[in-house]
Amino acid sequence: MTTTPEHAATGPAQPARPPVVDLTTWQAARDDLLVREKAHTHAGDAIAAARRRLPMVEIDGTVEVVGPDGPVPFVDLFEGRDELMLYQHMWHDGAPHQGQCEGCTVAAWHLRDAVYLNSRGVSMAIVTTGVWEEVAPYVAFMGYTQPWYSVHGLDAPIGGEMGNLAFFLRDGDRVHLTYSTTGRGTEVYGPFHLLDMTPYGRGEAWEDNPDGWPQGQHACWYWRADTDGNSTWGDTSRPVPQWTRPGAGPVDTLGRHGHHH
């Protein structure tokens, strides 16, 4: 079925789209952008080189964290490897599954398998400030298979503020913090950079879009949804991946105080 120009003019307003050109014109524009993309890549390589030259801080690797086998020293999270990537997951004490941090759900959902990191000599674990008795059923509900631990009551950089991606280097039994990032620095996981490559991007209001593009919404708008699949941050919503989990049903409370992405 096709829509005539007359029907298009009287029908619902259509979102703007990129101009339609021939392949040669498209390739020329693509090649111009590629020059900027290559410069961005090389700048990122230079930053990574500087990151590898950062000094490091020795921490106490004997500090105990709590996992499925009870308390273990932090150094055990390396699993015998020299390097460790640690995601520090926010936690709302006492909140049900749907009330746990939606931004950290994005992280944990996309960090479910570290097989390629492991093959490069890097272990991965997720820690959170929740007590293990609350964390364990949440991990089971989400179907996570990566190592999780409670760092309840511990100070930074192992405990403390969450929502960070941190990296550690082991030298025998000695453990060192080498790098940590938060906020948009953690966008290396998740769908963010893939969405940046789509015509409409992330659909967030802060983005620089051409005139007439679909109006962007607030940052993180698609991280929670209700039972009908509508994006919403109300009390009837869950983090989006939870709707795929067995037993997930309608809810009417997040069971938490405050607002965290």
Coordinates of C-alpha atoms in Angstrom, one line a residue:
M1 CA 0.0 0.0 0.0
T2 CA 1.4 3.4 -0.9
T3 CA 0.4 6.9 0.4
T4 CA -0.4 9.6 -2.1
P5 CA 1.1 13.0 -1.6
E6 CA -2.4 14.4 -0.8
H7 CA -2.9 11.8 1.9
A8 CA 0.6 12.5 3.3
A9 CA -0.2 16.2 3.5
T10 CA -3.4 15.7 5.5
G11 CA -2.2 12.8 7.7
P12 CA -0.2 12.8 10.9
A13 CA 3.0 14.8 10.8
Q14 CA 6.0 12.6 9.9
P15 CA 9.3 12.9 11.6
A16 CA 12.2 14.4 9.6
R17 CA 14.6 12.1 7.8
P18 CA 18.0 12.5 6.2
P19 CA 17.9 13.8 2.6
V20 CA 17.8 11.1 -0.1
V21 CA 20.8 11.2 -2.5
D22 CA 22.6 8.9 -4.9
L23 CA 25.3 6.5 -3.6
T24 CA 28.2 8.5 -5.0
T25 CA 27.0 11.6 -3.1
W26 CA 26.4 9.6 0.1
Q27 CA 29.9 8.1 -0.2
A28 CA 31.5 11.5 -0.5
A29 CA 29.7 12.7 2.6
R30 CA 30.6 9.5 4.4
D31 CA 34.3 9.9 3.5
D32 CA 34.3 13.4 4.9
L33 CA 32.9 12.2 8.2
L34 CA 35.4 9.3 8.2
V35 CA 38.3 11.9 8.5
R36 CA 36.7 13.2 11.7
E37 CA 36.0 9.7 13.0
K38 CA 39.7 8.7 12.4
A39 CA 40.9 11.7 14.3
H40 CA 38.5 10.8 17.2
T41 CA 39.9 7.2 17.2
H42 CA 43.5 8.4 17.3
A43 CA 42.7 10.9 20.1
G44 CA 41.2 8.0 22.0
D45 CA 44.3 5.9 21.4
A46 CA 46.4 8.8 22.9
I47 CA 44.2 9.0 25.9
A48 CA 44.4 5.2 26.4
A49 CA 48.2 5.5 26.2
A50 CA 48.1 8.2 28.9
R51 CA 45.8 6.1 31.0
R52 CA 48.3 3.2 31.0
R53 CA 50.9 5.7 32.4
L54 CA 48.8 6.7 35.4
P55 CA 50.3 6.0 38.8
M56 CA 48.5 3.4 40.9
V57 CA 47.5 3.1 44.6
E58 CA 48.1 0.0 46.7
I59 CA 45.1 -1.1 48.6
D60 CA 44.6 -3.9 51.2
G61 CA 43.8 -7.0 49.2
T62 CA 43.0 -9.0 52.4
V63 CA 39.8 -6.9 53.0
E64 CA 36.9 -9.4 52.9
V65 CA 33.9 -9.2 50.6
V66 CA 30.9 -11.5 50.8
G67 CA 29.8 -13.8 48.0
P68 CA 28.0 -17.1 47.5
D69 CA 30.7 -18.9 49.5
G70 CA 30.7 -16.5 52.3
P71 CA 33.5 -14.0 53.1
V72 CA 36.6 -14.0 50.9
P73 CA 39.6 -11.7 50.6
F74 CA 39.3 -9.1 47.8
V75 CA 42.4 -10.5 46.1
D76 CA 40.4 -13.7 45.3
L77 CA 38.3 -11.7 42.8
F78 CA 41.3 -11.8 40.5
E79 CA 40.7 -15.6 40.2
G80 CA 44.5 -16.0 39.7
R81 CA 44.7 -13.5 36.9
D82 CA 46.8 -10.3 37.1
E83 CA 44.1 -7.8 36.1
L84 CA 40.6 -7.1 37.4
M85 CA 37.7 -5.1 36.1
L86 CA 35.2 -4.2 38.8
Y87 CA 31.7 -2.8 38.3
Q88 CA 30.4 -1.1 41.4
H89 CA 26.6 -1.5 41.3
M90 CA 24.4 0.9 43.3
W91 CA 21.9 -0.6 45.7
H92 CA 18.7 0.5 47.4
D93 CA 18.5 -1.3 50.8
G94 CA 15.3 -3.1 51.3
A95 CA 13.9 -2.3 47.9
P96 CA 12.3 -5.1 45.7
H97 CA 13.8 -6.1 42.5
Q98 CA 12.0 -3.5 40.4
G99 CA 13.3 -0.7 42.7
Q100 CA 17.0 -1.5 42.2
C101 CA 19.2 0.9 40.1
E102 CA 18.1 1.1 36.5
G103 CA 21.4 2.5 35.3
C104 CA 23.4 -0.2 37.0
T105 CA 21.0 -2.7 35.5
V106 CA 22.1 -1.5 32.1
A107 CA 25.7 -2.1 33.1
A108 CA 25.2 -5.6 34.7
W109 CA 23.0 -6.8 31.8
H110 CA 25.7 -6.0 29.3
L111 CA 28.5 -7.4 31.4
R112 CA 27.1 -10.9 31.8
D113 CA 30.0 -12.7 30.2
A114 CA 33.7 -12.0 30.5
V115 CA 35.1 -14.9 28.4
Y116 CA 37.0 -12.5 26.1
L117 CA 38.4 -10.5 29.0
N118 CA 39.4 -13.7 30.7
S119 CA 41.2 -14.9 27.7
R120 CA 43.2 -11.7 27.8
G121 CA 44.1 -12.2 31.5
V122 CA 41.4 -9.9 32.9
S123 CA 38.9 -11.1 35.5
M124 CA 35.5 -9.3 36.1
A125 CA 33.3 -9.0 39.1
I126 CA 30.4 -6.9 40.3
V127 CA 30.2 -5.5 43.8
T128 CA 27.4 -3.7 45.6
T129 CA 26.8 -2.2 49.0
G130 CA 23.7 -4.3 49.6
V131 CA 23.9 -7.0 52.2
W132 CA 24.4 -10.4 50.6
E133 CA 21.1 -11.7 51.9
E134 CA 19.4 -9.1 49.7
V135 CA 21.8 -9.3 46.8
A136 CA 21.7 -13.1 46.3
P137 CA 18.0 -13.4 45.4
Y138 CA 18.3 -10.4 43.1
V139 CA 21.2 -12.0 41.2
A140 CA 19.2 -15.2 40.9
F141 CA 16.1 -13.4 39.7
M142 CA 18.1 -11.5 37.0
G143 CA 19.8 -14.7 35.9
Y144 CA 23.2 -13.2 36.2
T145 CA 26.2 -15.6 36.0
Q146 CA 29.1 -13.2 36.5
P147 CA 30.7 -13.1 40.0
W148 CA 28.8 -10.8 42.5
Y149 CA 29.9 -9.8 45.9
S150 CA 28.6 -7.6 48.7
V151 CA 30.9 -4.8 49.9
H152 CA 28.5 -3.7 52.6
G153 CA 30.2 -1.3 55.1
L154 CA 33.5 -1.2 53.2
D155 CA 35.3 2.1 52.3
A156 CA 36.4 3.2 48.9
P157 CA 37.9 2.1 46.5
I158 CA 36.4 -1.4 47.1
G159 CA 33.3 -0.1 48.8
G160 CA 32.0 3.5 49.2
E161 CA 30.2 5.3 46.3
M162 CA 28.9 3.0 43.7
G163 CA 28.2 3.5 39.9
N164 CA 31.8 3.2 39.0
L165 CA 33.9 1.1 36.7
A166 CA 37.3 0.4 38.4
F167 CA 40.4 -1.5 37.3
F168 CA 43.0 -3.2 39.5
L169 CA 46.4 -4.8 39.0
R170 CA 47.8 -7.6 41.1
D171 CA 51.4 -8.2 41.9
G172 CA 51.5 -11.5 43.8
D173 CA 49.4 -10.8 46.9
R174 CA 49.6 -7.0 46.5
V175 CA 46.7 -5.2 44.9
H176 CA 46.7 -1.8 43.2
L177 CA 43.9 0.5 41.9
T178 CA 45.0 1.8 38.5
Y179 CA 41.9 3.5 37.1
S180 CA 38.3 4.4 37.9
T181 CA 35.6 6.2 36.0
T182 CA 31.9 7.0 36.4
G183 CA 29.0 8.9 34.7
R184 CA 29.5 8.9 30.9
G185 CA 32.9 7.3 31.4
T186 CA 31.1 4.0 31.8
E187 CA 29.4 4.2 28.4
V188 CA 31.9 1.6 27.1
Y189 CA 29.3 -1.0 28.0
G190 CA 25.7 -0.9 26.9
P191 CA 23.8 0.3 23.8
F192 CA 24.9 3.9 23.9
H193 CA 27.5 4.0 21.2
L194 CA 25.5 1.8 19.0
L195 CA 22.5 4.2 19.3
D196 CA 24.8 7.1 18.4
M197 CA 25.3 5.4 15.0
T198 CA 21.5 5.2 14.3
P199 CA 19.7 8.0 12.4
Y200 CA 17.8 9.2 15.4
G201 CA 20.5 8.6 18.0
R202 CA 19.6 8.1 21.6
G203 CA 16.4 10.1 21.4
E204 CA 17.5 12.3 24.3
A205 CA 16.8 16.0 24.5
W206 CA 20.4 17.1 25.0
E207 CA 21.6 15.8 21.6
D208 CA 22.4 18.1 18.7
N209 CA 20.0 17.0 16.1
P210 CA 18.9 18.5 12.7
D211 CA 15.8 20.7 12.6
G212 CA 12.6 18.6 12.6
W213 CA 14.1 15.5 14.1
P214 CA 11.9 13.6 16.7
Q215 CA 11.8 15.6 19.9
G216 CA 14.2 14.0 22.4
Q217 CA 13.2 12.9 25.8
H218 CA 15.0 13.1 29.2
A219 CA 18.2 11.1 29.5
C220 CA 17.8 7.4 30.3
W221 CA 14.1 7.5 29.3
Y222 CA 14.1 4.0 27.9
W223 CA 15.7 2.3 30.9
R224 CA 12.4 1.5 32.6
A225 CA 9.0 0.3 31.2
D226 CA 5.6 -0.7 32.4
T227 CA 3.8 -4.0 31.8
D228 CA 2.6 -2.7 28.4
G229 CA 6.1 -1.9 27.2
N230 CA 5.7 1.9 27.6
S231 CA 8.8 3.8 28.8
T232 CA 8.0 5.3 32.2
W233 CA 9.7 6.0 35.4
G234 CA 6.5 5.7 37.5
D235 CA 5.8 3.3 40.3
T236 CA 4.4 0.7 37.9
S237 CA 7.7 0.3 36.0
R238 CA 10.6 -2.1 36.1
P239 CA 14.1 -1.9 34.5
V240 CA 13.5 -3.1 31.0
P241 CA 15.4 -6.4 31.1
Q242 CA 13.3 -7.6 34.1
W243 CA 10.3 -8.1 31.9
T244 CA 12.2 -11.0 30.3
R245 CA 12.7 -12.8 33.6
P246 CA 10.5 -15.6 34.7
G247 CA 7.9 -14.5 37.3
A248 CA 8.2 -10.8 36.5
G249 CA 4.7 -9.2 36.8
P250 CA 3.0 -5.9 37.3
V251 CA 4.1 -3.8 40.2
D252 CA 2.8 -0.7 41.9
T253 CA 5.8 0.5 43.9
L254 CA 9.6 0.9 43.6
G255 CA 9.9 0.4 47.3
R256 CA 12.7 3.0 47.6
H257 CA 13.4 6.6 48.4
G258 CA 15.3 8.9 46.2
H259 CA 16.0 8.9 42.4
H260 CA 19.0 7.2 41.0
H261 CA 19.9 6.4 37.4

